[in-house]
Amino acid sequence: MSIRHHIGDDTLMAYVNGTLVEPLSVVVATHLAICPRCRKSAALMEDLAGLLLMEAETAPLSPAEEAMADIIPSSASPDAGNDDQPLIKPDYSNTGVPMPLAERMPATLDDIPWRTLIPGISHYPLPKSGSQKNKGTLRLLKIAPGKTMPEHSHTGQELTLILRGSYIDDLGRFQTGDIADLDSETLHQPVADTAEDCICLIATDAPLKFSGFFSRLLQPVFGI
């Protein structure tokens, strides 16, 4: 697997600090399971956070520093710096996808009970847990070969991890293992560009913003 698109530094630092909402964290953790480069970056960020804590322990902490210390513990594994050691078990219960995505899957990718959004585009919402159930969305998205997503931008952050197939948009070509880390400045229109379905894991922390009158009418249908 050749991964060309990686997690942005700001997003990865937020993950290490534990400040990402749950849906975004699931996508980051799933990408880390298959990307040695991002695992190494996460480990370096965790080490830096640890050094800062050690230095801070030599002097009394201000109230602001104490608050920061509470969010420093990382979601990353102590072995994250080892490129040969997956951060997360790469497969679980024969689902064919990495943890922690696997534990949220109702079936394998081939057996997902897809729900049609529009012809050629289907989705499957994935469960969230804990106190963040109302924060953001997490879902699988399937785009049939040659089909185009409605053009849209974002009112917050969107993370898209390609699990199978590929798509192309104004930002480039995204293939299996690649992650698109998008913010409110991004306007794009992905097109599945191979002979197989493009299946993605997508998380958002705010609703998408569709372009065009017809696409805006579909906003309640998409629910994202």
Short mmCIF file of C-alpha atoms in Angstrom, two decimals:
data_model
loop_
_atom_site.label_atom_id
_atom_site.label_comp_id
_atom_site.label_asym_id
_atom_site.label_seq_id
_atom_site.Cartn_x
_atom_site.Cartn_y
_atom_site.Cartn_z
CA MET A 1 0.00 0.00 0.00
CA SER A 2 1.44 3.35 -1.05
CA ILE A 3 -0.02 6.17 1.05
CA ARG A 4 0.46 9.66 -0.39
CA HIS A 5 -1.99 11.77 1.62
CA HIS A 6 -1.51 12.02 5.38
CA ILE A 7 -3.03 13.56 8.50
CA GLY A 8 -2.39 17.28 8.96
CA ASP A 9 -0.06 18.23 11.82
CA ASP A 10 -2.74 20.24 13.65
CA THR A 11 -5.19 17.34 13.49
CA LEU A 12 -2.57 14.84 14.63
CA MET A 13 -1.55 17.03 17.57
CA ALA A 14 -5.20 17.41 18.59
CA TYR A 15 -5.53 13.61 18.47
CA VAL A 16 -2.42 13.12 20.60
CA ASN A 17 -3.74 15.68 23.10
CA GLY A 18 -7.15 14.03 23.17
CA THR A 19 -9.06 17.11 21.98
CA LEU A 20 -10.59 15.76 18.74
CA VAL A 21 -14.27 14.85 18.81
CA GLU A 22 -14.88 11.10 18.73
CA PRO A 23 -15.82 10.69 15.03
CA LEU A 24 -12.64 12.46 13.88
CA SER A 25 -10.55 10.46 16.36
CA VAL A 26 -11.87 7.16 14.97
CA VAL A 27 -10.75 8.11 11.46
CA VAL A 28 -7.31 9.25 12.68
CA ALA A 29 -6.81 6.06 14.71
CA THR A 30 -7.83 3.89 11.75
CA HIS A 31 -5.36 5.67 9.47
CA LEU A 32 -2.59 5.33 12.07
CA ALA A 33 -3.11 1.57 12.06
CA ILE A 34 -1.97 1.38 8.43
CA CYS A 35 0.39 4.36 8.06
CA PRO A 36 3.93 4.06 9.51
CA ARG A 37 4.75 7.69 8.67
CA CYS A 38 1.84 9.10 10.66
CA ARG A 39 2.51 6.66 13.53
CA LYS A 40 6.05 8.00 13.73
CA SER A 41 4.81 11.59 13.72
CA ALA A 42 2.30 10.81 16.48
CA ALA A 43 5.04 9.19 18.57
CA LEU A 44 7.28 12.25 18.18
CA MET A 45 4.45 14.54 19.24
CA GLU A 46 3.74 12.34 22.25
CA ASP A 47 7.42 12.37 23.24
CA LEU A 48 7.50 16.17 22.96
CA ALA A 49 4.41 16.46 25.15
CA GLY A 50 6.08 14.18 27.69
CA LEU A 51 9.23 16.31 27.75
CA LEU A 52 7.20 19.45 28.29
CA LEU A 53 5.44 17.78 31.21
CA MET A 54 8.74 16.68 32.75
CA GLU A 55 10.08 20.23 32.54
CA ALA A 56 6.86 21.61 33.99
CA GLU A 57 7.12 19.31 37.00
CA THR A 58 10.20 21.18 38.19
CA ALA A 59 8.16 24.33 38.84
CA PRO A 60 4.67 25.01 40.23
CA LEU A 61 2.04 24.92 37.51
CA SER A 62 -0.19 27.88 36.82
CA PRO A 63 -3.96 27.18 36.62
CA ALA A 64 -3.77 27.35 32.80
CA GLU A 65 -0.84 24.89 32.72
CA GLU A 66 -2.69 22.51 35.05
CA ALA A 67 -5.67 22.55 32.68
CA MET A 68 -3.37 21.76 29.74
CA ALA A 69 -1.74 18.90 31.64
CA ASP A 70 -5.16 17.27 32.00
CA ILE A 71 -5.47 16.79 28.22
CA ILE A 72 -1.88 15.76 27.43
CA PRO A 73 -2.27 11.96 27.90
CA SER A 74 -2.23 10.51 24.41
CA SER A 75 -4.53 8.10 22.64
CA ALA A 76 -1.44 6.69 20.94
CA SER A 77 0.33 3.47 21.93
CA PRO A 78 3.78 3.47 23.62
CA ASP A 79 5.00 1.44 20.62
CA ALA A 80 3.85 4.05 18.11
CA GLY A 81 7.41 4.93 17.11
CA ASN A 82 8.11 1.44 15.77
CA ASP A 83 7.23 1.50 12.07
CA ASP A 84 6.87 -2.29 12.04
CA GLN A 85 4.48 -2.34 14.98
CA PRO A 86 0.86 -1.38 14.16
CA LEU A 87 -0.53 1.21 16.54
CA ILE A 88 -3.83 -0.64 16.45
CA LYS A 89 -4.54 -4.27 15.64
CA PRO A 90 -4.97 -4.16 11.85
CA ASP A 91 -7.84 -6.62 11.57
CA TYR A 92 -10.65 -7.64 13.92
CA SER A 93 -13.29 -10.38 13.70
CA ASN A 94 -12.67 -10.91 9.98
CA THR A 95 -14.12 -7.51 9.08
CA GLY A 96 -11.09 -6.73 6.92
CA VAL A 97 -10.67 -3.23 8.36
CA PRO A 98 -8.37 -1.90 11.10
CA MET A 99 -9.37 -1.26 14.68
CA PRO A 100 -11.06 0.80 16.06
CA LEU A 101 -13.26 0.90 12.96
CA ALA A 102 -13.68 -2.87 13.06
CA GLU A 103 -15.48 -2.86 16.41
CA ARG A 104 -18.11 -0.47 14.99
CA MET A 105 -18.76 -2.50 11.83
CA PRO A 106 -21.99 -4.51 11.56
CA ALA A 107 -20.43 -6.70 8.85
CA THR A 108 -17.58 -6.84 6.35
CA LEU A 109 -17.34 -4.13 3.71
CA ASP A 110 -18.91 -6.55 1.23
CA ASP A 111 -21.94 -7.12 3.46
CA ILE A 112 -22.74 -3.63 4.76
CA PRO A 113 -26.52 -2.91 4.59
CA TRP A 114 -26.04 0.26 2.53
CA ARG A 115 -28.70 2.98 2.46
CA THR A 116 -29.12 4.79 -0.86
CA LEU A 117 -28.70 8.57 -0.76
CA ILE A 118 -28.96 9.21 -4.49
CA PRO A 119 -28.44 6.79 -7.41
CA GLY A 120 -24.87 5.50 -7.28
CA ILE A 121 -24.10 6.89 -3.80
CA SER A 122 -24.90 5.05 -0.57
CA HIS A 123 -23.95 5.43 3.08
CA TYR A 124 -24.10 3.65 6.40
CA PRO A 125 -24.03 5.68 9.66
CA LEU A 126 -21.74 4.19 12.31
CA PRO A 127 -22.40 4.26 16.07
CA LYS A 128 -20.78 6.73 18.43
CA SER A 129 -20.37 6.28 22.15
CA GLY A 130 -19.99 8.07 25.45
CA SER A 131 -20.78 11.73 26.08
CA GLN A 132 -20.04 12.81 22.49
CA LYS A 133 -22.95 11.09 20.74
CA ASN A 134 -24.27 14.40 19.47
CA LYS A 135 -20.91 15.77 18.35
CA GLY A 136 -20.18 15.19 14.67
CA THR A 137 -21.00 12.32 12.34
CA LEU A 138 -19.24 9.07 11.48
CA ARG A 139 -20.26 7.00 8.46
CA LEU A 140 -19.19 4.78 5.61
CA LEU A 141 -19.78 6.15 2.13
CA LYS A 142 -19.85 4.15 -1.11
CA ILE A 143 -19.53 5.86 -4.51
CA ALA A 144 -20.14 3.72 -7.60
CA PRO A 145 -17.58 3.81 -10.43
CA GLY A 146 -17.79 7.05 -12.40
CA LYS A 147 -20.27 8.65 -10.00
CA THR A 148 -19.73 12.18 -8.69
CA MET A 149 -20.51 13.50 -5.22
CA PRO A 150 -22.43 16.80 -5.15
CA GLU A 151 -20.01 19.74 -4.90
CA HIS A 152 -19.67 20.89 -1.31
CA SER A 153 -17.59 22.80 1.19
CA HIS A 154 -17.51 22.49 4.98
CA THR A 155 -18.64 24.44 8.01
CA GLY A 156 -16.08 22.61 10.11
CA GLN A 157 -13.57 19.80 9.66
CA GLU A 158 -13.98 16.68 7.53
CA LEU A 159 -11.70 13.63 7.54
CA THR A 160 -12.07 11.05 4.76
CA LEU A 161 -10.11 7.78 4.78
CA ILE A 162 -10.19 5.64 1.64
CA LEU A 163 -10.83 2.00 2.54
CA ARG A 164 -11.25 0.64 -1.00
CA GLY A 165 -10.99 2.04 -4.51
CA SER A 166 -10.14 5.69 -5.19
CA TYR A 167 -11.54 9.08 -6.08
CA ILE A 168 -10.20 12.21 -7.71
CA ASP A 169 -11.03 15.86 -7.00
CA ASP A 170 -9.39 19.29 -7.20
CA LEU A 171 -6.96 18.27 -4.45
CA GLY A 172 -5.62 15.21 -6.29
CA ARG A 173 -6.18 11.46 -6.40
CA PHE A 174 -6.94 9.63 -3.16
CA GLN A 175 -6.41 5.85 -3.06
CA THR A 176 -6.70 3.11 -0.46
CA GLY A 177 -5.04 4.24 2.80
CA ASP A 178 -4.98 7.94 1.87
CA ILE A 179 -6.69 10.45 4.14
CA ALA A 180 -8.16 13.81 3.15
CA ASP A 181 -7.92 16.33 6.01
CA LEU A 182 -10.25 19.15 4.97
CA ASP A 183 -11.31 22.42 6.59
CA SER A 184 -13.89 25.13 5.94
CA GLU A 185 -11.76 26.61 3.14
CA THR A 186 -12.07 23.50 0.95
CA LEU A 187 -14.57 23.20 -1.90
CA HIS A 188 -14.47 19.89 -3.76
CA GLN A 189 -16.45 17.34 -5.77
CA PRO A 190 -15.04 13.78 -5.52
CA VAL A 191 -15.47 11.41 -8.47
CA ALA A 192 -14.91 7.64 -8.15
CA ASP A 193 -12.33 7.01 -10.88
CA THR A 194 -11.81 3.24 -11.01
CA ALA A 195 -13.87 0.22 -12.06
CA GLU A 196 -14.67 -0.64 -8.43
CA ASP A 197 -16.71 1.12 -5.79
CA CYS A 198 -14.92 3.76 -3.77
CA ILE A 199 -15.62 3.09 -0.09
CA CYS A 200 -14.62 5.73 2.45
CA LEU A 201 -14.79 6.28 6.18
CA ILE A 202 -15.92 9.88 6.73
CA ALA A 203 -16.17 11.97 9.90
CA THR A 204 -17.31 15.56 10.28
CA ASP A 205 -17.64 17.85 13.28
CA ALA A 206 -20.15 20.19 11.55
CA PRO A 207 -22.61 19.91 8.64
CA LEU A 208 -21.41 20.04 5.04
CA LYS A 209 -22.39 22.98 2.83
CA PHE A 210 -23.64 21.90 -0.60
CA SER A 211 -23.38 24.09 -3.69
CA GLY A 212 -26.31 24.63 -6.04
CA PHE A 213 -30.04 24.70 -5.43
CA PHE A 214 -30.68 20.99 -6.11
CA SER A 215 -27.82 19.87 -3.90
CA ARG A 216 -29.01 22.07 -1.06
CA LEU A 217 -32.42 20.43 -1.32
CA LEU A 218 -30.65 17.09 -0.74
CA GLN A 219 -29.01 18.28 2.51
CA PRO A 220 -31.71 16.69 4.73
CA VAL A 221 -31.36 13.45 2.74
CA PHE A 222 -27.61 13.31 3.21
CA GLY A 223 -27.90 14.25 6.87
CA ILE A 224 -24.26 15.42 6.90
#
